Amino acid sequence: MTTEKQERYQQVLSTARQLAERDLDWVTFFREVLGIEGVVRKAFPTFDELCEFEKSDEYDAIQRILVKLREKKGTNDSDTEPTRVITVRLPKSMHEYLRTEAHDLRTSMNKLCISKLLQVVEQDMIPAEKSAPARRRATPAPQPVTQPAVSTTPPTPQPSQSTPSASNSPFTSSSNGVSPLKTNW
């Protein structure tokens, strides 16, 4: 490893240690050190640089600081940052395994899962998607469709229409004169 790279690694670890000495809660420490705008991402802006740093002893030391901060009693994560909820679909057997592991470790499933999420996962350990990756929408989300007003008066008889697409439309009258969109609720 080059001296310049080693100095950068040491500087990031030094900054993390200084922040930990300020007696921050773990969420604030995570945000300031490992978060999107944290010192690690700023020091290693490319994916390759970040992956390389995550294999270092310095990154391991930062992870250990984070664990110590998470062990502190009396810190409420939502005091410093709002929480978000995600739903993860997993097989029943995996859920049972996590539940048992949390019990064996005398911790909650939430703390266990957060601990697992904080660990580095090598890219080759993540299954590739079979389809193209999802893309963000360039246009706003579609607005809900408003239902047409339902008339209480019977429809006026119309001459038969010659285009087949019009007779198959859900917006045209059916043969019994009742609109197919009319509901009885």
PDB file of C-alpha atoms in Angstrom:
ATOM      1  CA  MET A   1       0.000   0.000   0.000  1.00  0.00           C
ATOM      2  CA  THR A   2       1.289   3.450  -0.835  1.00  0.00           C
ATOM      3  CA  THR A   3       2.264   5.855   1.905  1.00  0.00           C
ATOM      4  CA  GLU A   4      -0.303   8.386   0.670  1.00  0.00           C
ATOM      5  CA  LYS A   5      -3.097   5.799   0.849  1.00  0.00           C
ATOM      6  CA  GLN A   6      -1.972   4.649   4.309  1.00  0.00           C
ATOM      7  CA  GLU A   7      -1.963   8.256   5.525  1.00  0.00           C
ATOM      8  CA  ARG A   8      -5.508   8.707   4.230  1.00  0.00           C
ATOM      9  CA  TYR A   9      -6.610   5.511   6.020  1.00  0.00           C
ATOM     10  CA  GLN A  10      -5.012   6.725   9.259  1.00  0.00           C
ATOM     11  CA  GLN A  11      -6.554  10.193   8.909  1.00  0.00           C
ATOM     12  CA  VAL A  12     -10.051   8.732   8.502  1.00  0.00           C
ATOM     13  CA  LEU A  13      -9.547   6.505  11.565  1.00  0.00           C
ATOM     14  CA  SER A  14      -8.180   9.443  13.559  1.00  0.00           C
ATOM     15  CA  THR A  15     -11.239  11.534  12.669  1.00  0.00           C
ATOM     16  CA  ALA A  16     -13.533   8.669  13.667  1.00  0.00           C
ATOM     17  CA  ARG A  17     -11.771   8.329  17.024  1.00  0.00           C
ATOM     18  CA  GLN A  18     -12.088  12.077  17.636  1.00  0.00           C
ATOM     19  CA  LEU A  19     -15.811  11.921  16.919  1.00  0.00           C
ATOM     20  CA  ALA A  20     -16.208   8.911  19.228  1.00  0.00           C
ATOM     21  CA  GLU A  21     -14.504  10.863  22.042  1.00  0.00           C
ATOM     22  CA  ARG A  22     -17.218  13.532  21.728  1.00  0.00           C
ATOM     23  CA  ASP A  23     -19.583  10.968  23.265  1.00  0.00           C
ATOM     24  CA  LEU A  24     -21.888  10.843  20.244  1.00  0.00           C
ATOM     25  CA  ASP A  25     -24.706   8.347  20.032  1.00  0.00           C
ATOM     26  CA  TRP A  26     -24.144   5.561  17.513  1.00  0.00           C
ATOM     27  CA  VAL A  27     -26.558   6.959  14.925  1.00  0.00           C
ATOM     28  CA  THR A  28     -24.791  10.330  14.801  1.00  0.00           C
ATOM     29  CA  PHE A  29     -21.391   8.602  14.688  1.00  0.00           C
ATOM     30  CA  PHE A  30     -22.577   6.402  11.824  1.00  0.00           C
ATOM     31  CA  ARG A  31     -23.932   9.382   9.890  1.00  0.00           C
ATOM     32  CA  GLU A  32     -20.780  11.484  10.424  1.00  0.00           C
ATOM     33  CA  VAL A  33     -18.300   8.685   9.675  1.00  0.00           C
ATOM     34  CA  LEU A  34     -19.946   6.048   7.456  1.00  0.00           C
ATOM     35  CA  GLY A  35     -23.012   7.856   6.122  1.00  0.00           C
ATOM     36  CA  ILE A  36     -23.462   9.165   2.588  1.00  0.00           C
ATOM     37  CA  GLU A  37     -21.948  12.547   3.549  1.00  0.00           C
ATOM     38  CA  GLY A  38     -19.546  11.029   6.120  1.00  0.00           C
ATOM     39  CA  VAL A  39     -15.759  11.223   6.262  1.00  0.00           C
ATOM     40  CA  VAL A  40     -15.300   7.747   4.761  1.00  0.00           C
ATOM     41  CA  ARG A  41     -17.318   8.502   1.623  1.00  0.00           C
ATOM     42  CA  LYS A  42     -15.596  11.856   1.229  1.00  0.00           C
ATOM     43  CA  ALA A  43     -12.134  10.282   1.563  1.00  0.00           C
ATOM     44  CA  PHE A  44     -12.969   7.372  -0.757  1.00  0.00           C
ATOM     45  CA  PRO A  45     -15.440   8.693  -3.333  1.00  0.00           C
ATOM     46  CA  THR A  46     -15.199   5.849  -5.846  1.00  0.00           C
ATOM     47  CA  PHE A  47     -16.751   2.443  -5.356  1.00  0.00           C
ATOM     48  CA  ASP A  48     -13.380   0.694  -5.781  1.00  0.00           C
ATOM     49  CA  GLU A  49     -11.634   2.946  -3.242  1.00  0.00           C
ATOM     50  CA  LEU A  50     -14.450   2.408  -0.755  1.00  0.00           C
ATOM     51  CA  CYS A  51     -14.380  -1.376  -1.218  1.00  0.00           C
ATOM     52  CA  GLU A  52     -10.626  -1.423  -0.707  1.00  0.00           C
ATOM     53  CA  PHE A  53     -10.890   0.683   2.460  1.00  0.00           C
ATOM     54  CA  GLU A  54     -13.604  -1.620   3.832  1.00  0.00           C
ATOM     55  CA  LYS A  55     -11.029  -4.450   3.813  1.00  0.00           C
ATOM     56  CA  SER A  56      -8.539  -2.483   5.922  1.00  0.00           C
ATOM     57  CA  ASP A  57      -7.644  -2.711   9.598  1.00  0.00           C
ATOM     58  CA  GLU A  58      -8.678   0.932   9.946  1.00  0.00           C
ATOM     59  CA  TYR A  59     -12.207   0.158   8.756  1.00  0.00           C
ATOM     60  CA  ASP A  60     -12.340  -2.770  11.183  1.00  0.00           C
ATOM     61  CA  ALA A  61     -11.359  -0.388  14.002  1.00  0.00           C
ATOM     62  CA  ILE A  62     -14.165   2.002  12.984  1.00  0.00           C
ATOM     63  CA  GLN A  63     -16.640  -0.894  13.049  1.00  0.00           C
ATOM     64  CA  ARG A  64     -15.483  -1.795  16.581  1.00  0.00           C
ATOM     65  CA  ILE A  65     -15.976   1.820  17.716  1.00  0.00           C
ATOM     66  CA  LEU A  66     -19.494   1.665  16.288  1.00  0.00           C
ATOM     67  CA  VAL A  67     -20.218  -1.546  18.215  1.00  0.00           C
ATOM     68  CA  LYS A  68     -19.051   0.069  21.469  1.00  0.00           C
ATOM     69  CA  LEU A  69     -21.278   3.059  20.851  1.00  0.00           C
ATOM     70  CA  ARG A  70     -24.252   0.787  20.146  1.00  0.00           C
ATOM     71  CA  GLU A  71     -23.665  -0.961  23.499  1.00  0.00           C
ATOM     72  CA  LYS A  72     -24.103   2.249  25.468  1.00  0.00           C
ATOM     73  CA  LYS A  73     -27.276   2.372  27.515  1.00  0.00           C
ATOM     74  CA  GLY A  74     -29.668   5.288  27.469  1.00  0.00           C
ATOM     75  CA  THR A  75     -29.258   6.275  23.849  1.00  0.00           C
ATOM     76  CA  ASN A  76     -32.434   6.501  21.873  1.00  0.00           C
ATOM     77  CA  ASP A  77     -31.764   6.245  18.156  1.00  0.00           C
ATOM     78  CA  SER A  78     -34.764   8.371  17.229  1.00  0.00           C
ATOM     79  CA  ASP A  79     -33.507  11.300  19.344  1.00  0.00           C
ATOM     80  CA  THR A  80     -30.911  12.241  16.739  1.00  0.00           C
ATOM     81  CA  GLU A  81     -32.447  11.059  13.504  1.00  0.00           C
ATOM     82  CA  PRO A  82     -35.867   9.829  12.388  1.00  0.00           C
ATOM     83  CA  THR A  83     -36.103   6.116  11.855  1.00  0.00           C
ATOM     84  CA  ARG A  84     -37.336   4.395   8.712  1.00  0.00           C
ATOM     85  CA  VAL A  85     -38.957   1.005   8.407  1.00  0.00           C
ATOM     86  CA  ILE A  86     -38.242  -1.490   5.665  1.00  0.00           C
ATOM     87  CA  THR A  87     -39.957  -4.766   4.980  1.00  0.00           C
ATOM     88  CA  VAL A  88     -37.766  -7.645   3.956  1.00  0.00           C
ATOM     89  CA  ARG A  89     -39.320 -10.779   2.527  1.00  0.00           C
ATOM     90  CA  LEU A  90     -37.454 -13.854   3.661  1.00  0.00           C
ATOM     91  CA  PRO A  91     -38.180 -17.560   3.907  1.00  0.00           C
ATOM     92  CA  LYS A  92     -39.723 -18.852   7.125  1.00  0.00           C
ATOM     93  CA  SER A  93     -36.633 -20.973   7.827  1.00  0.00           C
ATOM     94  CA  MET A  94     -34.378 -17.887   7.645  1.00  0.00           C
ATOM     95  CA  HIS A  95     -36.701 -15.957   9.965  1.00  0.00           C
ATOM     96  CA  GLU A  96     -36.618 -18.820  12.462  1.00  0.00           C
ATOM     97  CA  TYR A  97     -32.827 -18.926  12.216  1.00  0.00           C
ATOM     98  CA  LEU A  98     -32.527 -15.181  12.913  1.00  0.00           C
ATOM     99  CA  ARG A  99     -34.977 -15.440  15.804  1.00  0.00           C
ATOM    100  CA  THR A 100     -32.973 -18.288  17.335  1.00  0.00           C
ATOM    101  CA  GLU A 101     -29.658 -16.495  16.750  1.00  0.00           C
ATOM    102  CA  ALA A 102     -30.992 -13.338  18.426  1.00  0.00           C
ATOM    103  CA  HIS A 103     -32.198 -15.413  21.378  1.00  0.00           C
ATOM    104  CA  ASP A 104     -28.835 -17.205  21.670  1.00  0.00           C
ATOM    105  CA  LEU A 105     -27.005 -13.855  21.569  1.00  0.00           C
ATOM    106  CA  ARG A 106     -29.471 -12.384  24.097  1.00  0.00           C
ATOM    107  CA  THR A 107     -30.404  -9.497  21.834  1.00  0.00           C
ATOM    108  CA  SER A 108     -33.375  -8.387  19.790  1.00  0.00           C
ATOM    109  CA  MET A 109     -33.891  -9.343  16.170  1.00  0.00           C
ATOM    110  CA  ASN A 110     -33.780  -5.643  15.317  1.00  0.00           C
ATOM    111  CA  LYS A 111     -30.326  -5.185  16.880  1.00  0.00           C
ATOM    112  CA  LEU A 112     -29.083  -8.393  15.278  1.00  0.00           C
ATOM    113  CA  CYS A 113     -30.319  -7.352  11.830  1.00  0.00           C
ATOM    114  CA  ILE A 114     -28.817  -3.863  12.157  1.00  0.00           C
ATOM    115  CA  SER A 115     -25.514  -5.494  13.152  1.00  0.00           C
ATOM    116  CA  LYS A 116     -25.660  -7.713  10.095  1.00  0.00           C
ATOM    117  CA  LEU A 117     -26.523  -4.756   7.856  1.00  0.00           C
ATOM    118  CA  LEU A 118     -23.501  -2.823   9.141  1.00  0.00           C
ATOM    119  CA  GLN A 119     -21.125  -5.578   8.036  1.00  0.00           C
ATOM    120  CA  VAL A 120     -19.273  -5.417   4.740  1.00  0.00           C
ATOM    121  CA  VAL A 121     -20.615  -7.800   2.122  1.00  0.00           C
ATOM    122  CA  GLU A 122     -18.359  -8.628  -0.788  1.00  0.00           C
ATOM    123  CA  GLN A 123     -20.004  -7.942  -4.146  1.00  0.00           C
ATOM    124  CA  ASP A 124     -19.601 -11.568  -5.230  1.00  0.00           C
ATOM    125  CA  MET A 125     -21.769 -12.600  -2.249  1.00  0.00           C
ATOM    126  CA  ILE A 126     -24.761 -10.650  -3.586  1.00  0.00           C
ATOM    127  CA  PRO A 127     -26.794 -12.542  -6.201  1.00  0.00           C
ATOM    128  CA  ALA A 128     -27.044 -10.805  -9.558  1.00  0.00           C
ATOM    129  CA  GLU A 129     -30.477  -9.728 -10.726  1.00  0.00           C
ATOM    130  CA  LYS A 130     -31.874 -11.619 -13.701  1.00  0.00           C
ATOM    131  CA  SER A 131     -33.461  -8.510 -15.174  1.00  0.00           C
ATOM    132  CA  ALA A 132     -32.111  -5.052 -15.801  1.00  0.00           C
ATOM    133  CA  PRO A 133     -31.794  -2.909 -12.672  1.00  0.00           C
ATOM    134  CA  ALA A 134     -34.766  -0.754 -11.802  1.00  0.00           C
ATOM    135  CA  ARG A 135     -34.486   2.848 -12.916  1.00  0.00           C
ATOM    136  CA  ARG A 136     -35.900   5.903 -11.279  1.00  0.00           C
ATOM    137  CA  ARG A 137     -38.859   7.440 -13.030  1.00  0.00           C
ATOM    138  CA  ALA A 138     -38.095  10.476 -15.114  1.00  0.00           C
ATOM    139  CA  THR A 139     -41.723  11.553 -14.973  1.00  0.00           C
ATOM    140  CA  PRO A 140     -43.951  12.030 -11.933  1.00  0.00           C
ATOM    141  CA  ALA A 141     -45.905   9.055 -10.674  1.00  0.00           C
ATOM    142  CA  PRO A 142     -49.255   8.587 -12.418  1.00  0.00           C
ATOM    143  CA  GLN A 143     -52.218  10.241 -10.780  1.00  0.00           C
ATOM    144  CA  PRO A 144     -55.221   8.145  -9.747  1.00  0.00           C
ATOM    145  CA  VAL A 145     -57.868   7.764 -12.439  1.00  0.00           C
ATOM    146  CA  THR A 146     -61.155   9.411 -11.570  1.00  0.00           C
ATOM    147  CA  GLN A 147     -64.279   7.414 -12.250  1.00  0.00           C
ATOM    148  CA  PRO A 148     -66.817   8.969 -14.619  1.00  0.00           C
ATOM    149  CA  ALA A 149     -70.011  10.216 -13.026  1.00  0.00           C
ATOM    150  CA  VAL A 150     -72.745   7.599 -13.072  1.00  0.00           C
ATOM    151  CA  SER A 151     -76.050   8.870 -14.404  1.00  0.00           C
ATOM    152  CA  THR A 152     -79.314   7.691 -12.880  1.00  0.00           C
ATOM    153  CA  THR A 153     -81.218   8.234 -16.104  1.00  0.00           C
ATOM    154  CA  PRO A 154     -81.230   5.400 -18.601  1.00  0.00           C
ATOM    155  CA  PRO A 155     -78.934   5.929 -21.568  1.00  0.00           C
ATOM    156  CA  THR A 156     -80.353   7.133 -24.840  1.00  0.00           C
ATOM    157  CA  PRO A 157     -80.404   4.392 -27.447  1.00  0.00           C
ATOM    158  CA  GLN A 158     -77.514   4.813 -29.861  1.00  0.00           C
ATOM    159  CA  PRO A 159     -77.371   3.572 -33.426  1.00  0.00           C
ATOM    160  CA  SER A 160     -75.231   0.479 -33.742  1.00  0.00           C
ATOM    161  CA  GLN A 161     -71.585   1.340 -34.163  1.00  0.00           C
ATOM    162  CA  SER A 162     -69.620  -0.199 -36.958  1.00  0.00           C
ATOM    163  CA  THR A 163     -66.142  -0.103 -35.395  1.00  0.00           C
ATOM    164  CA  PRO A 164     -65.341  -3.236 -33.394  1.00  0.00           C
ATOM    165  CA  SER A 165     -63.064  -1.368 -30.992  1.00  0.00           C
ATOM    166  CA  ALA A 166     -65.915   0.896 -29.877  1.00  0.00           C
ATOM    167  CA  SER A 167     -68.183  -2.023 -29.056  1.00  0.00           C
ATOM    168  CA  ASN A 168     -65.463  -3.615 -26.944  1.00  0.00           C
ATOM    169  CA  SER A 169     -64.770  -0.459 -24.982  1.00  0.00           C
ATOM    170  CA  PRO A 170     -65.577  -0.557 -21.265  1.00  0.00           C
ATOM    171  CA  PHE A 171     -66.995   2.958 -21.605  1.00  0.00           C
ATOM    172  CA  THR A 172     -69.799   2.102 -24.012  1.00  0.00           C
ATOM    173  CA  SER A 173     -73.244   0.884 -23.094  1.00  0.00           C
ATOM    174  CA  SER A 174     -73.856  -2.810 -22.946  1.00  0.00           C
ATOM    175  CA  SER A 175     -76.771  -4.443 -24.758  1.00  0.00           C
ATOM    176  CA  ASN A 176     -79.006  -4.215 -21.688  1.00  0.00           C
ATOM    177  CA  GLY A 177     -78.558  -0.428 -21.431  1.00  0.00           C
ATOM    178  CA  VAL A 178     -76.561  -0.503 -18.161  1.00  0.00           C
ATOM    179  CA  SER A 179     -73.160   1.075 -18.039  1.00  0.00           C
ATOM    180  CA  PRO A 180     -70.498  -1.548 -17.286  1.00  0.00           C
ATOM    181  CA  LEU A 181     -68.770   0.926 -14.938  1.00  0.00           C
ATOM    182  CA  LYS A 182     -71.827   1.327 -12.731  1.00  0.00           C
ATOM    183  CA  THR A 183     -71.458  -0.369  -9.383  1.00  0.00           C
ATOM    184  CA  ASN A 184     -74.033  -1.252  -6.798  1.00  0.00           C
ATOM    185  CA  TRP A 185     -72.061  -0.276  -3.724  1.00  0.00           C
TER     186      TRP A 185
END
